[in-house]
Coordinates of N, CA and C in Angstrom, one line a residue:
Chain A
E26 N -11.5 13.5 -12.9 CA -11.5 12.0 -12.7 C -10.3 11.7 -11.7
T27 N -10.6 11.1 -10.6 CA -9.5 10.7 -9.7 C -8.6 9.7 -10.3
G28 N -7.3 9.7 -9.8 CA -6.3 8.9 -10.4 C -6.6 7.4 -10.6
V29 N -6.9 6.7 -9.5 CA -7.2 5.3 -9.6 C -8.6 5.0 -9.0
T30 N -9.4 4.4 -9.8 CA -10.8 4.1 -9.4 C -11.0 2.6 -9.3
Q31 N -11.8 2.2 -8.4 CA -12.1 0.8 -8.2 C -13.6 0.6 -8.0
T32 N -14.1 -0.4 -8.7 CA -15.5 -0.8 -8.5 C -15.7 -2.3 -8.4
P33 N -16.6 -2.8 -7.6 CA -17.4 -2.0 -6.6 C -16.6 -1.6 -5.4
R34 N -17.2 -0.8 -4.6 CA -16.5 -0.4 -3.3 C -16.8 -1.5 -2.3
H35 N -17.9 -2.1 -2.3 CA -18.2 -3.2 -1.4 C -18.8 -4.3 -2.1
L36 N -18.5 -5.5 -1.7 CA -19.0 -6.8 -2.3 C -19.2 -7.8 -1.3
V37 N -20.4 -8.4 -1.3 CA -20.6 -9.6 -0.5 C -20.9 -10.7 -1.4
M38 N -20.2 -11.8 -1.2 CA -20.5 -13.0 -2.1 C -20.4 -14.3 -1.4
G39 N -21.1 -15.2 -1.9 CA -21.1 -16.6 -1.3 C -19.9 -17.3 -1.9
M40 N -19.6 -18.5 -1.3 CA -18.4 -19.2 -1.6 C -18.5 -19.8 -3.0
T41 N -19.8 -19.9 -3.5 CA -19.9 -20.6 -4.9 C -20.1 -19.5 -6.0
N42 N -20.1 -18.3 -5.6 CA -20.3 -17.2 -6.6 C -19.1 -17.0 -7.4
K43 N -19.3 -16.3 -8.6 CA -18.2 -15.7 -9.4 C -18.4 -14.2 -9.5
K44 N -17.4 -13.5 -9.2 CA -17.5 -12.0 -9.3 C -16.2 -11.5 -9.9
S45 N -16.2 -10.2 -10.3 CA -15.0 -9.5 -10.7 C -14.8 -8.2 -10.1
L46 N -13.6 -7.8 -9.7 CA -13.3 -6.5 -9.3 C -12.6 -5.7 -10.5
K47 N -12.9 -4.5 -10.5 CA -12.4 -3.7 -11.6 C -11.6 -2.5 -11.1
C48 N -10.5 -2.2 -11.8 CA -9.6 -1.1 -11.5 C -9.3 -0.3 -12.7
E49 N -9.3 1.0 -12.6 CA -8.9 1.8 -13.8 C -8.0 3.0 -13.3
Q50 N -7.0 3.2 -14.1 CA -6.1 4.3 -13.7 C -6.0 5.3 -14.8
H51 N -6.1 6.6 -14.4 CA -6.1 7.7 -15.4 C -4.9 8.5 -15.4
L52 N -3.7 7.9 -15.0 CA -2.5 8.6 -14.8 C -1.4 8.3 -15.9
G53 N -1.8 7.5 -16.8 CA -0.8 7.1 -17.9 C 0.3 6.3 -17.4
H54 N 0.1 5.5 -16.3 CA 1.1 4.7 -15.8 C 1.3 3.4 -16.6
N55 N 2.4 2.8 -16.5 CA 2.7 1.5 -17.2 C 2.6 0.3 -16.2
A56 N 2.6 0.5 -14.9 CA 2.5 -0.7 -14.0 C 1.3 -0.6 -13.2
M57 N 0.7 -1.8 -12.9 CA -0.5 -1.9 -12.1 C -0.4 -3.1 -11.1
Y58 N -1.0 -3.0 -10.0 CA -0.8 -3.9 -8.9 C -2.1 -4.3 -8.2
W59 N -2.2 -5.5 -7.8 CA -3.3 -5.9 -6.9 C -2.7 -6.3 -5.5
Y60 N -3.3 -5.7 -4.4 CA -2.9 -6.0 -3.1 C -4.1 -6.5 -2.3
K61 N -3.8 -7.3 -1.3 CA -4.8 -7.7 -0.3 C -4.4 -7.1 1.0
Q62 N -5.4 -6.4 1.7 CA -5.1 -5.8 3.0 C -6.1 -6.4 4.0
S63 N -5.5 -7.1 5.0 CA -6.3 -7.7 6.1 C -6.0 -6.9 7.3
A64 N -6.9 -6.9 8.2 CA -6.8 -6.1 9.4 C -5.5 -6.4 10.2
K65 N -4.8 -5.4 10.5 CA -3.6 -5.5 11.3 C -2.5 -6.3 10.7
K66 N -2.5 -6.5 9.4 CA -1.5 -7.2 8.7 C -0.9 -6.3 7.6
P67 N 0.4 -6.6 7.2 CA 1.0 -5.8 6.1 C 0.2 -6.1 4.8
L68 N 0.3 -5.1 3.9 CA -0.2 -5.3 2.6 C 0.5 -6.5 1.9
E69 N -0.4 -7.3 1.3 CA 0.2 -8.5 0.6 C 0.1 -8.2 -0.9
L70 N 1.2 -8.2 -1.6 CA 1.2 -8.1 -3.0 C 0.7 -9.3 -3.7
M71 N -0.3 -9.2 -4.6 CA -0.8 -10.4 -5.2 C -0.3 -10.5 -6.6
F72 N -0.5 -9.5 -7.4 CA -0.1 -9.5 -8.8 C 0.5 -8.2 -9.3
V73 N 1.4 -8.3 -10.2 CA 2.0 -7.1 -10.8 C 1.9 -7.2 -12.3
Y74 N 1.5 -6.1 -13.0 CA 1.5 -6.1 -14.4 C 2.3 -4.9 -14.9
S75 N 3.0 -5.1 -16.0 CA 3.8 -4.1 -16.7 C 3.4 -4.1 -18.1
L76 N 2.7 -3.0 -18.5 CA 2.2 -2.9 -19.9 C 1.5 -4.2 -20.3
E77 N 0.5 -4.5 -19.5 CA -0.4 -5.6 -19.8 C 0.2 -7.0 -19.6
E78 N 1.5 -7.1 -19.3 CA 2.1 -8.4 -19.1 C 2.3 -8.6 -17.6
R79 N 1.9 -9.8 -17.2 CA 2.1 -10.2 -15.7 C 3.5 -10.4 -15.5
V80 N 4.1 -9.7 -14.5 CA 5.5 -9.9 -14.2 C 5.7 -10.5 -12.8
E81 N 4.7 -10.5 -11.9 CA 4.8 -11.1 -10.6 C 3.5 -11.8 -10.3
N82 N 3.7 -13.0 -9.7 CA 2.5 -13.7 -9.2 C 3.0 -14.3 -7.9
N83 N 2.6 -13.7 -6.8 CA 3.2 -14.1 -5.5 C 2.4 -15.2 -4.8
S84 N 2.4 -16.4 -5.4 CA 1.9 -17.6 -4.8 C 0.4 -17.4 -4.4
V85 N -0.4 -16.8 -5.3 CA -1.8 -16.6 -5.0 C -2.6 -17.8 -5.4
P86 N -3.6 -18.2 -4.6 CA -4.4 -19.3 -5.0 C -5.1 -19.0 -6.3
S87 N -5.4 -20.1 -7.0 CA -5.9 -20.0 -8.4 C -7.4 -19.5 -8.4
R88 N -8.0 -19.4 -7.2 CA -9.4 -18.9 -7.2 C -9.3 -17.4 -7.4
F89 N -8.2 -16.8 -7.5 CA -8.0 -15.4 -7.9 C -7.3 -15.4 -9.2
S90 N -8.0 -14.7 -10.2 CA -7.5 -14.7 -11.6 C -7.4 -13.3 -12.1
P91 N -6.2 -12.8 -12.3 CA -6.1 -11.4 -12.8 C -6.3 -11.3 -14.3
E92 N -6.6 -10.1 -14.8 CA -6.7 -9.9 -16.2 C -6.3 -8.4 -16.5
C93 N -5.5 -8.1 -17.4 CA -5.1 -6.8 -17.7 C -5.2 -6.6 -19.2
P94 N -6.4 -6.1 -19.7 CA -6.6 -6.0 -21.2 C -5.8 -4.8 -21.8
N95 N -5.5 -3.8 -21.0 CA -4.7 -2.7 -21.5 C -4.0 -2.0 -20.3
S96 N -3.2 -1.1 -20.5 CA -2.4 -0.5 -19.4 C -3.2 0.3 -18.5
S97 N -4.5 0.6 -18.8 CA -5.3 1.4 -17.9 C -6.3 0.6 -17.1
H98 N -6.5 -0.6 -17.4 CA -7.5 -1.4 -16.8 C -6.9 -2.7 -16.2
L99 N -7.4 -3.0 -15.0 CA -7.0 -4.3 -14.4 C -8.2 -4.9 -13.7
F100 N -8.4 -6.2 -13.9 CA -9.5 -6.9 -13.3 C -9.0 -8.0 -12.3
L101 N -9.8 -8.3 -11.3 CA -9.5 -9.5 -10.5 C -10.7 -10.4 -10.5
H102 N -10.7 -11.5 -11.1 CA -11.8 -12.4 -11.2 C -11.8 -13.4 -10.0
L103 N -12.9 -13.5 -9.4 CA -13.0 -14.3 -8.1 C -14.0 -15.5 -8.3
H104 N -13.6 -16.6 -7.9 CA -14.5 -17.8 -7.9 C -14.2 -18.8 -6.8
T105 N -15.2 -19.3 -6.3 CA -15.1 -20.3 -5.1 C -14.2 -19.8 -4.1
L106 N -14.5 -18.6 -3.6 CA -13.6 -18.0 -2.5 C -13.9 -18.7 -1.2
Q107 N -13.0 -18.4 -0.2 CA -13.2 -18.9 1.1 C -13.4 -17.7 2.1
P108 N -14.0 -18.0 3.2 CA -14.2 -16.9 4.2 C -12.9 -16.1 4.5
E109 N -11.8 -16.8 4.6 CA -10.5 -16.1 4.9 C -10.1 -15.2 3.8
D110 N -10.7 -15.2 2.7 CA -10.4 -14.2 1.6 C -11.1 -12.9 1.8
S111 N -11.9 -12.8 2.8 CA -12.6 -11.5 3.2 C -11.5 -10.5 3.5
A112 N -11.5 -9.4 2.9 CA -10.4 -8.4 3.1 C -10.7 -7.2 2.2
L113 N -9.8 -6.2 2.3 CA -9.9 -5.0 1.4 C -8.9 -5.3 0.3
Y114 N -9.4 -5.2 -0.9 CA -8.5 -5.4 -2.1 C -8.2 -4.1 -2.7
L115 N -6.9 -3.8 -2.8 CA -6.5 -2.5 -3.3 C -5.8 -2.7 -4.6
C116 N -6.1 -1.8 -5.5 CA -5.4 -1.7 -6.8 C -4.5 -0.4 -6.7
A117 N -3.3 -0.5 -7.3 CA -2.4 0.6 -7.4 C -1.7 0.6 -8.7
S118 N -1.2 1.8 -9.0 CA -0.4 2.0 -10.3 C 0.8 2.8 -10.0
S119 N 1.8 2.6 -10.8 CA 3.0 3.5 -10.8 C 3.5 3.7 -12.2
Q120 N 4.4 4.6 -12.3 CA 4.9 5.0 -13.6 C 5.6 3.8 -14.3
E121 N 6.4 3.1 -13.6 CA 7.1 1.9 -14.2 C 7.2 0.9 -13.1
V122 N 7.4 -0.3 -13.4 CA 7.7 -1.4 -12.5 C 9.2 -1.5 -12.3
Y123 N 9.7 -2.1 -11.3 CA 11.1 -2.3 -11.1 C 11.8 -0.9 -11.0
N124 N 11.2 0.0 -10.3 CA 11.8 1.3 -10.2 C 11.2 2.0 -8.9
S125 N 11.9 3.0 -8.4 CA 11.5 3.5 -7.1 C 10.4 4.6 -7.2
Y126 N 9.4 4.4 -8.1 CA 8.4 5.3 -8.2 C 7.3 5.0 -7.2
E127 N 6.7 6.1 -6.7 CA 5.6 5.9 -5.7 C 4.4 5.3 -6.4
Q128 N 3.7 4.6 -5.6 CA 2.5 3.9 -6.1 C 1.2 4.7 -5.7
Y129 N 0.3 4.8 -6.6 CA -1.0 5.5 -6.4 C -2.0 4.4 -6.2
F130 N -2.8 4.6 -5.1 CA -3.8 3.5 -4.8 C -5.2 4.0 -5.1
G131 N -6.0 3.0 -5.4 CA -7.4 3.2 -5.5 C -8.0 3.1 -4.1
P132 N -9.3 3.4 -3.9 CA -10.0 3.3 -2.6 C -10.2 1.9 -2.1
G133 N -10.1 0.9 -3.0 CA -10.3 -0.5 -2.5 C -11.7 -1.0 -2.7
T134 N -11.8 -2.3 -2.7 CA -13.1 -3.0 -2.7 C -13.1 -3.8 -1.4
R135 N -14.1 -3.6 -0.5 CA -14.2 -4.3 0.7 C -15.0 -5.6 0.4
L136 N -14.3 -6.7 0.5 CA -14.9 -8.0 0.1 C -15.3 -8.8 1.3
T137 N -16.5 -9.3 1.4 CA -16.9 -10.2 2.4 C -17.4 -11.5 1.8
V138 N -16.8 -12.6 2.2 CA -17.2 -13.9 1.7 C -18.0 -14.6 2.8
T139 N -19.2 -15.0 2.4 CA -20.1 -15.6 3.4 C -20.3 -17.1 3.1
Chain B
G29 N 14.5 -13.9 6.5 CA 13.4 -13.3 5.8 C 13.4 -11.8 5.9
Q30 N 12.4 -11.2 5.2 CA 12.3 -9.8 5.2 C 11.3 -9.3 6.2
N31 N 11.6 -8.2 6.9 CA 10.7 -7.8 8.0 C 10.7 -6.3 8.2
I32 N 9.5 -5.8 8.4 CA 9.4 -4.4 8.7 C 8.6 -4.3 10.1
D33 N 9.2 -3.6 11.0 CA 8.5 -3.4 12.3 C 8.2 -2.0 12.6
Q34 N 6.9 -1.8 13.0 CA 6.5 -0.5 13.5 C 5.4 -0.7 14.6
P35 N 5.3 0.3 15.5 CA 4.3 0.1 16.6 C 2.9 0.0 16.0
T36 N 2.1 -0.8 16.7 CA 0.7 -1.1 16.2 C -0.2 0.2 16.4
E37 N 0.0 0.9 17.5 CA -0.9 2.0 17.8 C -0.1 3.0 18.6
M38 N -0.4 4.3 18.4 CA 0.1 5.4 19.2 C -1.0 6.4 19.4
T39 N -0.9 7.1 20.5 CA -1.8 8.2 20.9 C -1.1 9.5 21.1
A40 N -1.6 10.6 20.6 CA -0.9 11.9 20.8 C -2.0 12.9 21.0
T41 N -1.6 14.1 21.4 CA -2.5 15.2 21.7 C -2.5 16.2 20.5
E42 N -3.6 16.8 20.2 CA -3.7 17.8 19.2 C -2.7 18.9 19.5
G43 N -1.9 19.4 18.5 CA -1.0 20.4 18.7 C 0.4 19.9 19.0
A44 N 0.5 18.7 19.4 CA 1.8 18.2 19.9 C 2.6 17.6 18.7
I45 N 3.7 16.9 19.0 CA 4.6 16.3 18.1 C 4.6 14.8 18.3
V46 N 4.6 14.0 17.3 CA 4.7 12.5 17.5 C 5.7 12.0 16.5
Q47 N 6.5 10.9 16.9 CA 7.4 10.3 16.1 C 7.1 8.8 15.9
I48 N 6.9 8.4 14.7 CA 6.5 7.0 14.4 C 7.8 6.3 13.9
N49 N 8.2 5.2 14.6 CA 9.5 4.6 14.2 C 9.2 3.4 13.3
C50 N 10.2 3.0 12.5 CA 10.1 1.9 11.6 C 11.5 1.3 11.5
T51 N 11.6 0.0 11.8 CA 12.9 -0.7 11.6 C 12.7 -1.8 10.5
Y52 N 13.7 -2.1 9.8 CA 13.6 -3.0 8.7 C 14.8 -3.9 8.5
Q53 N 14.5 -5.1 8.0 CA 15.6 -6.0 7.6 C 15.1 -6.6 6.2
T54 N 15.8 -6.2 5.2 CA 15.4 -6.6 3.8 C 16.6 -7.0 3.0
S55 N 16.3 -7.7 1.9 CA 17.3 -8.2 1.0 C 17.6 -7.0 0.0
G56 N 18.5 -6.2 0.4 CA 18.9 -5.0 -0.4 C 17.9 -3.8 0.0
F57 N 18.3 -2.7 -0.6 CA 17.5 -1.5 -0.2 C 17.5 -0.5 -1.4
N58 N 16.3 -0.2 -1.8 CA 16.2 0.8 -2.9 C 15.2 2.0 -2.5
G59 N 15.2 2.2 -1.2 CA 14.4 3.3 -0.7 C 13.3 2.9 0.3
L60 N 12.9 3.9 1.1 CA 11.9 3.7 2.1 C 10.7 4.7 1.9
F61 N 9.5 4.2 1.9 CA 8.3 5.0 1.7 C 7.5 5.1 3.0
W62 N 6.8 6.2 3.2 CA 5.8 6.4 4.2 C 4.5 6.7 3.5
Y63 N 3.4 6.0 3.8 CA 2.1 6.3 3.3 C 1.1 6.6 4.5
Q64 N 0.1 7.4 4.2 CA -0.9 7.6 5.2 C -2.2 7.0 4.7
Q65 N -2.9 6.3 5.6 CA -4.2 5.7 5.2 C -5.3 6.0 6.2
H66 N -6.2 6.9 5.8 CA -7.4 7.1 6.7 C -8.3 5.9 6.6
A67 N -9.1 5.7 7.6 CA -10.0 4.5 7.7 C -10.9 4.5 6.5
G68 N -10.9 3.4 5.8 CA -11.8 3.2 4.7 C -11.4 3.9 3.4
E69 N -10.1 4.4 3.4 CA -9.7 5.1 2.2 C -8.4 4.5 1.7
A70 N -7.9 5.0 0.5 CA -6.7 4.6 -0.1 C -5.5 5.1 0.6
P71 N -4.4 4.3 0.7 CA -3.1 4.8 1.1 C -2.7 5.9 0.2
T72 N -2.1 7.0 0.8 CA -1.6 8.1 0.0 C -0.1 8.3 0.4
F73 N 0.7 8.6 -0.6 CA 2.1 8.8 -0.5 C 2.4 10.0 0.4
L74 N 3.4 9.8 1.3 CA 3.8 10.9 2.1 C 5.3 11.3 1.8
S75 N 6.2 10.3 1.8 CA 7.6 10.6 1.7 C 8.4 9.4 1.1
Y76 N 9.5 9.7 0.6 CA 10.5 8.7 0.1 C 11.9 9.1 0.5
N77 N 12.6 8.2 1.2 CA 14.0 8.4 1.5 C 14.8 7.3 0.9
V78 N 15.9 7.7 0.3 CA 16.9 6.7 -0.2 C 18.3 7.0 0.3
L79 N 18.5 8.2 0.7 CA 19.8 8.6 1.3 C 19.6 8.9 2.8
D80 N 20.7 8.7 3.6 CA 20.6 9.0 5.0 C 20.2 10.5 5.3
G81 N 19.5 10.7 6.3 CA 19.2 12.1 6.7 C 17.7 12.4 6.8
L82 N 17.4 13.6 6.9 CA 16.1 14.1 7.2 C 15.5 14.8 6.0
E83 N 14.3 14.4 5.6 CA 13.5 15.1 4.5 C 12.3 15.8 5.1
E84 N 12.2 17.1 4.9 CA 11.2 17.8 5.5 C 10.2 18.3 4.5
K85 N 8.9 18.1 4.8 CA 7.8 18.4 3.9 C 6.7 19.0 4.7
G86 N 6.7 20.3 5.0 CA 5.7 20.9 5.8 C 5.7 20.5 7.2
R87 N 4.6 20.0 7.7 CA 4.5 19.5 9.1 C 5.1 18.1 9.3
F88 N 5.3 17.4 8.1 CA 5.8 16.1 8.2 C 7.3 16.0 7.8
S89 N 8.0 15.2 8.5 CA 9.5 15.0 8.2 C 9.7 13.5 8.2
S90 N 10.6 13.0 7.4 CA 11.0 11.6 7.5 C 12.5 11.5 7.5
F91 N 13.0 10.6 8.4 CA 14.4 10.4 8.6 C 14.8 9.0 8.3
L92 N 16.0 8.8 7.8 CA 16.5 7.5 7.4 C 17.9 7.3 7.9
S93 N 18.2 6.1 8.4 CA 19.6 5.7 8.7 C 19.7 4.3 8.1
R94 N 20.4 4.2 7.0 CA 20.5 2.9 6.3 C 21.4 1.9 7.1
S95 N 22.4 2.4 7.8 CA 23.3 1.6 8.6 C 22.6 0.9 9.7
K96 N 21.6 1.6 10.3 CA 20.8 1.1 11.4 C 19.5 0.4 11.0
G97 N 19.2 0.5 9.7 CA 17.9 -0.1 9.2 C 16.7 0.5 9.9
Y98 N 16.8 1.9 9.9 CA 15.8 2.6 10.8 C 15.3 3.8 10.1
S99 N 14.1 4.1 10.3 CA 13.5 5.3 9.8 C 12.4 5.8 10.8
Y100 N 12.1 7.1 10.8 CA 11.0 7.6 11.6 C 10.3 8.7 10.7
L101 N 9.0 8.8 11.1 CA 8.1 9.8 10.5 C 7.8 10.7 11.7
L102 N 8.1 12.0 11.5 CA 7.8 13.0 12.5 C 6.7 13.9 12.1
L103 N 5.6 14.0 12.9 CA 4.5 14.8 12.6 C 4.4 15.9 13.7
K104 N 4.5 17.2 13.2 CA 4.4 18.3 14.1 C 3.1 19.0 14.1
E105 N 2.8 19.8 15.1 CA 1.5 20.6 15.2 C 0.3 19.7 14.8
L106 N 0.2 18.6 15.5 CA -0.8 17.6 15.2 C -2.2 18.2 15.1
Q107 N -2.9 17.7 14.1 CA -4.3 18.1 13.9 C -5.2 16.9 13.9
M108 N -6.5 17.1 14.2 CA -7.4 15.9 14.3 C -7.4 15.1 13.0
K109 N -7.2 15.8 11.9 CA -7.3 15.1 10.6 C -6.0 14.2 10.4
D110 N -5.0 14.3 11.3 CA -3.9 13.4 11.2 C -4.1 12.0 11.8
S111 N -5.3 11.8 12.4 CA -5.7 10.5 12.9 C -5.8 9.6 11.7
A112 N -5.0 8.6 11.6 CA -4.9 7.7 10.4 C -3.9 6.6 10.8
S113 N -3.8 5.6 9.8 CA -2.7 4.7 9.9 C -1.6 5.1 9.0
Y114 N -0.3 4.9 9.5 CA 0.9 5.3 8.8 C 1.6 4.0 8.5
L115 N 1.8 3.8 7.2 CA 2.5 2.6 6.7 C 3.9 2.9 6.2
C116 N 4.8 2.0 6.7 CA 6.2 2.1 6.3 C 6.4 1.0 5.3
A117 N 7.1 1.3 4.2 CA 7.4 0.2 3.2 C 8.8 0.4 2.7
V118 N 9.5 -0.7 2.5 CA 10.9 -0.7 2.0 C 10.9 -1.4 0.6
M119 N 11.6 -0.7 -0.3 CA 11.8 -1.4 -1.6 C 13.1 -2.2 -1.6
D120 N 13.0 -3.5 -1.9 CA 14.2 -4.3 -1.7 C 15.0 -4.4 -3.0
S121 N 16.0 -5.2 -3.1 CA 16.9 -5.2 -4.3 C 16.1 -5.6 -5.6
N122 N 15.0 -6.3 -5.5 CA 14.2 -6.6 -6.6 C 13.1 -5.6 -7.0
Y123 N 13.2 -4.5 -6.3 CA 12.2 -3.4 -6.5 C 10.8 -3.8 -6.1
Q124 N 10.7 -4.8 -5.1 CA 9.5 -5.1 -4.5 C 9.3 -4.4 -3.2
L125 N 8.1 -3.8 -3.0 CA 7.8 -3.1 -1.8 C 7.5 -4.1 -0.7
I126 N 8.2 -4.1 0.5 CA 7.9 -4.8 1.6 C 7.2 -3.9 2.6
W127 N 6.0 -4.3 3.1 CA 5.2 -3.4 3.9 C 5.2 -3.8 5.4
G128 N 5.2 -2.7 6.2 CA 4.9 -3.0 7.6 C 3.4 -3.1 7.8
A129 N 3.0 -3.5 9.0 CA 1.5 -3.6 9.3 C 0.8 -2.3 9.5
G130 N 1.6 -1.2 9.7 CA 1.0 0.1 9.9 C 0.9 0.4 11.3
T131 N 1.0 1.7 11.6 CA 0.8 2.3 12.9 C -0.5 3.1 13.0
K132 N -1.4 2.8 13.8 CA -2.7 3.5 13.9 C -2.4 4.7 14.9
L133 N -2.5 5.9 14.4 CA -2.3 7.1 15.2 C -3.6 7.7 15.6
I134 N -3.8 7.8 16.9 CA -5.0 8.4 17.5 C -4.7 9.8 18.1
I135 N -5.4 10.8 17.6 CA -5.1 12.2 18.1 C -6.3 12.5 19.0
K136 N -5.9 13.0 20.2 CA -6.9 13.4 21.2 C -6.9 14.9 21.3
P137 N -8.1 15.5 21.5 CA -8.2 17.0 21.7 C -7.5 17.4 23.0

């Protein structure tokens, strides 16, 4: 089983839909992250969880709602999105938060909002 | 504000050497990372520098000068599979990663 998995890999949704992105890590890490990656822009950190507790929320619109039921799973619930939310959404994990450990990334979900 | 600068795109020839530069201005410093990202794939970790100097790992080396706010990634004996984006990221005093926009490296035969 690869380290960090994400489903679905591709998602097309209308602005009125509700969908969820799922991330699972098999590395025994305590920290998990959601990033947004838009073309030719730096990775934008959205949320950080440490042992299921949210520790960072970087001014993300409320139409994005994270959930971390346990240290291995992370969800991003989406509702009433805008076309500018179309991007690659990456999940990552690391051994601990607030430390210089490398982050391991999943393959991402390519989201298109129509 | 915090800022990471790296070239948008570079082109190099198979078998040659290429150096990708990264300059940064951040609130504090807890290390600099380089990641490789092939199109449509996850970023993967390449290197981590926290002290000045050169770290060598096979064909890839990474250099850091903290006083200059500068790093480079050196790729030797380029192969076609090295065509990818290379992301520079700095960990600031709050242990948050500040990312550059990435350098797309195109390798030509």
